[in-house]
Amino acid sequence: MNAFYGLFIVCALALAALVGVGGGGMTGLFAVAIPYAAVAIFVVGFALKVMCWAKSPVPFRIPTTGGQQKSLDWIPYARYDNPVNSRDTVVRMILEVLTFRSLFRNTTAVLGKTPDGKPQVGYFSEKWLWLAAILFHYSFLLIVIRHMRFFTEPVPLPIQWLDWADSILQIYSPTLYQTNLLFLAGLGWLLARRLLYPQIRYISNAADYFALFLIIGIALSGIYMRYVAKVDIVSIKQFTMSLVMFSPVVPKEIAPSFFVHLFLVCVLLAYFPFSKLMHLGGVFLSPTRNLPNDSRIHHHENPWNPKIKPHSYEAYEDDFREAMVEAGLPVVKQLEEEA
Amino acid sequence: MYDGSKILAGLIVFLALVTFPFWNNFGAKEWKQPELKLPPKEVATQCIESKEYMREQHMKILDDWRDQVVREGKRIYIAKRDHKEYQMSLQNTCMKCHDDKEKFCDKCHTTASVSPYCWDCHIAPKAKGN
Ligand code: HEM
C-alpha cells in the first residue's frame, strides 16, 4: 500500500506539471517561480539542518566499530576500521563516503535447517544492495555533472570529456549514455528489494517509496526527452542559462515534457532537506565514522557536566562527623580527636 | 558546538559546489542561441522538414536513414511536410546545402557538448561558402 502512495504522489506531480504547462497557462509558475523557490529551499534548508545537527552534543567517542581495537603494541590493530588518530579517521571517512564500506558489510538473515532438520537462522553476506547503491549514486553524480552543459558557456573541457566517455559505446543517435542504463538498473533493484522481500516491505514507509519513485520519475522523464520525444536542446539551454543569470526567458519551442522533468527535480530539491535523503550531509556527521576510537588513550570529559570540585572522604567526614556519630555511623577520626 | 569550524567549512564548500551554475555565470546578462549560417536563397529556400522538426529530430532522421540505406537498401525519403522525395544521404542531401560544418553543425553541437559519431566515417565537404 505504501508503495502505491509513493507512486500515486509522483504521478500526480508529473501530471500537475503537464497540465499546468501544456494548456494550463502556468508556464511562468512552473518555469520560473517554482525553480527559484526550490533552489532557495534546498540551500537554506540544507544549511539549517546541518547547523542544527552541529549544535547537538557529542559527549564522547562511540567505539562500537568493526575491527581490532588498538591495545598492546604486539597486537596488530585495524588501522582504518578502528582508527586512533585523525589521519586514519579521515581515511575511514573518505572510504566510507566514496565506497560505502559499511554497506559492504551488509548481511541478510535466512531461515534454514540444521543437518538434523531443526530450523536455524543463518546470516549471509549480501552485496546486491551495495552494488545497486554504488551504481545508483555514481550514475546520479555523473548525470548531474553532465547536466552542467546546460549551465556553462563555453562548456568546460572535463564536462565535454565526461559526455564523450559516457556515450563511448556509440549506440543510437542521440547517443546512449551508459549512466542512463546503470542509473535505472540501480534504482530498479533499490525498488525491487523493497517490494520483493517481505521483511523489507514490512519496514518500508511511503516516504521510502516516494523518494525512489520521484528519482525514477526524473530519470524516466529525462530519458523520454532524450531518446523518445526529442526536445530542442538549444532552446532549453537558452532557458536554463537565462534562469541562472536571473533574467528568465522561456522560449516557446520547449516541449511540456521538459517541464515535467524540471518540476520533478524542483520537488526533489525542495523535499530534500526534510527527508531521509539528507544522509548526503548526515554521513559526514556520523559519530561512529568520524570520531577516532581513542577513549582509552585520552580522557574525555562530558562537556556539559557542571564543574564539581573534588571532595575527599576526609573532607566529607569533617563536614558531617557529628551527624554521623549521632546516627551511629562509624567514623575514621573520632569526635574527641578532632577537638 | 563541537567541531563547529570543520562542519561550517564543509557546509560552505558544499553550498559553493551546488550553486556553481549561478556564480559561474555571475555578471553575464544574456546567453544567445548560436547564429547559424544558412544556405543562400539561390541554393535552397527550405529544408526537408520544418525548422522546428529538424531542430528536435535531425539526429533521429539521420539514424533512421543510416539503417534504411545500409540495412534495407532503401534510399528515398518522402518528406512528412510536402511529400517531396529526397535521397537519404548525409553528404549528398544535407551537406549539399549545409556545406559548412563549422558554421552550421558544430555551432549547436559545441554548445550542447555533443560529439556525433557521423564524422568518424563521413568526411565533411570543403565549404563552398554557400
Ligand atoms: C536531480 C537532478 C537531475 C537528474 C537526476 C536528471 C536526470 C536526467 C536523465 C537521466 C536524463 C537522460 C539523459 C541524460 O542522462 O543526460 C536527463 C535529461 C535531461 N535533463 Fe535532467 N536531470 C536532473 C536535473 C535537470 C535539470 C535541473 C534540468 C534543466 C533545468 C534538466 C534538463 C534535462 C534535459 C534538457 C534533458 C534532455 C537531454 C537530452 O535530450 O540530451 N535536468 N536528465
GROMACS .gro file of N, CA and C in nm, chain A residues 45-114:
model
  210
   45GLY      N    1   1.745   2.524   0.358
   45GLY     CA    2   1.705   2.408   0.437
   45GLY      C    3   1.823   2.318   0.469
   46PHE      N    4   1.909   2.296   0.371
   46PHE     CA    5   2.026   2.210   0.391
   46PHE      C    6   2.117   2.271   0.497
   47ALA      N    7   2.143   2.402   0.484
   47ALA     CA    8   2.234   2.469   0.578
   47ALA      C    9   2.176   2.464   0.719
   48LEU      N   10   2.045   2.493   0.734
   48LEU     CA   11   1.986   2.495   0.867
   48LEU      C   12   1.990   2.356   0.930
   49LYS      N   13   1.961   2.255   0.848
   49LYS     CA   14   1.961   2.119   0.901
   49LYS      C   15   2.099   2.082   0.953
   50VAL      N   16   2.203   2.112   0.875
   50VAL     CA   17   2.339   2.076   0.917
   50VAL      C   18   2.378   2.155   1.041
   51MET      N   19   2.341   2.284   1.046
   51MET     CA   20   2.376   2.362   1.165
   51MET      C   21   2.302   2.309   1.287
   52CYS      N   22   2.180   2.266   1.269
   52CYS     CA   23   2.104   2.209   1.381
   52CYS      C   24   2.172   2.083   1.432
   53TRP      N   25   2.218   2.000   1.339
   53TRP     CA   26   2.291   1.879   1.381
   53TRP      C   27   2.422   1.916   1.450
   54ALA      N   28   2.488   2.020   1.397
   54ALA     CA   29   2.618   2.059   1.453
   54ALA      C   30   2.604   2.102   1.597
   55LYS      N   31   2.485   2.154   1.632
   55LYS     CA   32   2.465   2.203   1.768
   55LYS      C   33   2.439   2.091   1.867
   56SER      N   34   2.404   1.972   1.819
   56SER     CA   35   2.370   1.868   1.914
   56SER      C   36   2.498   1.814   1.979
   57PRO      N   37   2.488   1.782   2.110
   57PRO     CA   38   2.607   1.745   2.185
   57PRO      C   39   2.667   1.614   2.140
   58VAL      N   40   2.798   1.607   2.142
   58VAL     CA   41   2.869   1.481   2.115
   58VAL      C   42   2.949   1.450   2.240
   59PRO      N   43   2.890   1.372   2.333
   59PRO     CA   44   2.954   1.356   2.462
   59PRO      C   45   3.089   1.286   2.455
   60PHE      N   46   3.095   1.171   2.393
   60PHE     CA   47   3.223   1.103   2.384
   60PHE      C   48   3.225   1.008   2.267
   61ARG      N   49   3.339   0.948   2.245
   61ARG     CA   50   3.359   0.858   2.131
   61ARG      C   51   3.265   0.739   2.140
   62ILE      N   52   3.221   0.691   2.027
   62ILE     CA   53   3.142   0.568   2.025
   62ILE      C   54   3.228   0.461   1.964
   63PRO      N   55   3.287   0.372   2.045
   63PRO     CA   56   3.388   0.281   1.991
   63PRO      C   57   3.333   0.154   1.929
   64THR      N   58   3.200   0.141   1.912
   64THR     CA   59   3.147   0.016   1.858
   64THR      C   60   3.164   0.010   1.707
   65THR      N   61   3.288  -0.001   1.661
   65THR     CA   62   3.313  -0.012   1.518
   65THR      C   63   3.382  -0.143   1.490
   66GLY      N   64   3.381  -0.184   1.363
   66GLY     CA   65   3.440  -0.312   1.328
   66GLY      C   66   3.591  -0.310   1.342
   67GLY      N   67   3.653  -0.424   1.361
   67GLY     CA   68   3.798  -0.431   1.357
   67GLY      C   69   3.862  -0.429   1.494
   68GLN      N   70   3.982  -0.487   1.504
   68GLN     CA   71   4.055  -0.496   1.630
   68GLN      C   72   4.092  -0.357   1.680
   69GLN      N   73   4.059  -0.333   1.806
   69GLN     CA   74   4.094  -0.206   1.868
   69GLN      C   75   4.242  -0.202   1.900
   70LYS      N   76   4.300  -0.084   1.904
   70LYS     CA   77   4.443  -0.073   1.941
   70LYS      C   78   4.457  -0.098   2.090
   71SER      N   79   4.545  -0.194   2.124
   71SER     CA   80   4.569  -0.216   2.266
   71SER      C   81   4.719  -0.231   2.286
   72LEU      N   82   4.764  -0.353   2.314
   72LEU     CA   83   4.908  -0.373   2.335
   72LEU      C   84   4.981  -0.363   2.201
   73ASP      N   85   5.108  -0.320   2.212
   73ASP     CA   86   5.185  -0.295   2.090
   73ASP      C   87   5.199  -0.417   2.000
   74TRP      N   88   5.203  -0.536   2.060
   74TRP     CA   89   5.227  -0.655   1.977
   74TRP      C   90   5.099  -0.714   1.919
   75ILE      N   91   4.984  -0.652   1.948
   75ILE     CA   92   4.859  -0.698   1.884
   75ILE      C   93   4.829  -0.606   1.766
   76PRO      N   94   4.833  -0.657   1.643
   76PRO     CA   95   4.805  -0.570   1.529
   76PRO      C   96   4.660  -0.521   1.538
   77TYR      N   97   4.638  -0.396   1.504
   77TYR     CA   98   4.502  -0.344   1.513
   77TYR      C   99   4.456  -0.296   1.377
   78ALA      N  100   4.322  -0.285   1.360
   78ALA     CA  101   4.264  -0.245   1.232
   78ALA      C  102   4.272  -0.093   1.221
   79ARG      N  103   4.373  -0.048   1.151
   79ARG     CA  104   4.407   0.094   1.147
   79ARG      C  105   4.289   0.179   1.095
   80TYR      N  106   4.225   0.134   0.986
   80TYR     CA  107   4.122   0.219   0.925
   80TYR      C  108   3.981   0.184   0.969
   81ASP      N  109   3.962   0.064   1.027
   81ASP     CA  110   3.830   0.034   1.079
   81ASP      C  111   3.816   0.087   1.220
   82ASN      N  112   3.928   0.093   1.290
   82ASN     CA  113   3.923   0.131   1.430
   82ASN      C  114   4.037   0.229   1.457
   83PRO      N  115   4.033   0.346   1.391
   83PRO     CA  116   4.147   0.437   1.396
   83PRO      C  117   4.159   0.504   1.533
   84VAL      N  118   4.283   0.542   1.567
   84VAL     CA  119   4.302   0.612   1.694
   84VAL      C  120   4.349   0.755   1.672
   85ASN      N  121   4.376   0.795   1.549
   85ASN     CA  122   4.419   0.933   1.527
   85ASN      C  123   4.338   0.997   1.414
   86SER      N  124   4.356   1.127   1.395
   86SER     CA  125   4.274   1.197   1.296
   86SER      C  126   4.304   1.150   1.155
   87ARG      N  127   4.433   1.126   1.125
   87ARG     CA  128   4.470   1.091   0.989
   87ARG      C  129   4.395   0.965   0.944
   88ASP      N  130   4.400   0.861   1.028
   88ASP     CA  131   4.334   0.736   0.990
   88ASP      C  132   4.182   0.751   0.990
   89THR      N  133   4.132   0.841   1.075
   89THR     CA  134   3.987   0.864   1.075
   89THR      C  135   3.944   0.930   0.945
   90VAL      N  136   4.028   1.021   0.895
   90VAL     CA  137   3.997   1.085   0.767
   90VAL      C  138   3.995   0.980   0.656
   91VAL      N  139   4.090   0.886   0.661
   91VAL     CA  140   4.092   0.779   0.561
   91VAL      C  141   3.962   0.697   0.572
   92ARG      N  142   3.921   0.667   0.695
   92ARG     CA  143   3.797   0.591   0.711
   92ARG      C  144   3.678   0.666   0.653
   93MET      N  145   3.673   0.796   0.677
   93MET     CA  146   3.562   0.876   0.624
   93MET      C  147   3.562   0.876   0.472
   94ILE      N  148   3.682   0.896   0.414
   94ILE     CA  149   3.688   0.901   0.267
   94ILE      C  150   3.641   0.768   0.208
   95LEU      N  151   3.688   0.658   0.268
   95LEU     CA  152   3.646   0.526   0.218
   95LEU      C  153   3.496   0.506   0.235
   96GLU      N  154   3.444   0.553   0.346
   96GLU     CA  155   3.301   0.538   0.372
   96GLU      C  156   3.220   0.614   0.268
   97VAL      N  157   3.260   0.741   0.245
   97VAL     CA  158   3.181   0.826   0.156
   97VAL      C  159   3.195   0.780   0.010
   98LEU      N  160   3.316   0.740  -0.029
   98LEU     CA  161   3.336   0.707  -0.170
   98LEU      C  162   3.305   0.562  -0.205
   99THR      N  163   3.318   0.471  -0.108
   99THR     CA  164   3.298   0.329  -0.143
   99THR      C  165   3.189   0.261  -0.060
  100PHE      N  166   3.122   0.335   0.028
  100PHE     CA  167   3.011   0.279   0.108
  100PHE      C  168   3.056   0.153   0.183
  101ARG      N  169   3.166   0.164   0.260
  101ARG     CA  170   3.221   0.044   0.322
  101ARG      C  171   3.128  -0.020   0.423
  102SER      N  172   3.054   0.060   0.499
  102SER     CA  173   2.963  -0.002   0.598
  102SER      C  174   2.858  -0.085   0.528
  103LEU      N  175   2.811  -0.035   0.416
  103LEU     CA  176   2.706  -0.107   0.342
  103LEU      C  177   2.761  -0.238   0.286
  104PHE      N  178   2.890  -0.240   0.259
  104PHE     CA  179   2.953  -0.360   0.205
  104PHE      C  180   2.947  -0.475   0.307
  105ARG      N  181   2.931  -0.440   0.435
  105ARG     CA  182   2.924  -0.543   0.539
  105ARG      C  183   2.782  -0.595   0.558
  106ASN      N  184   2.690  -0.547   0.475
  106ASN     CA  185   2.550  -0.583   0.488
  106ASN      C  186   2.531  -0.735   0.489
  107THR      N  187   2.444  -0.783   0.578
  107THR     CA  188   2.414  -0.926   0.582
  107THR      C  189   2.264  -0.946   0.564
  108THR      N  190   2.227  -1.067   0.534
  108THR     CA  191   2.086  -1.100   0.525
  108THR      C  192   2.058  -1.221   0.614
  109ALA      N  193   1.942  -1.220   0.678
  109ALA     CA  194   1.907  -1.331   0.766
  109ALA      C  195   1.825  -1.433   0.686
  110VAL      N  196   1.866  -1.559   0.696
  110VAL     CA  197   1.796  -1.664   0.623
  110VAL      C  198   1.755  -1.773   0.721
  111LEU      N  199   1.630  -1.817   0.707
  111LEU     CA  200   1.584  -1.925   0.795
  111LEU      C  201   1.614  -2.057   0.726
  112GLY      N  202   1.711  -2.132   0.781
  112GLY     CA  203   1.749  -2.259   0.719
  112GLY      C  204   1.722  -2.375   0.814
  113LYS      N  205   1.787  -2.489   0.784
  113LYS     CA  206   1.768  -2.607   0.868
  113LYS      C  207   1.904  -2.664   0.905
  114THR      N  208   1.917  -2.713   1.025
  114THR     CA  209   2.039  -2.785   1.063
  114THR      C  210   2.036  -2.921   0.996
   0.00000   0.00000   0.00000
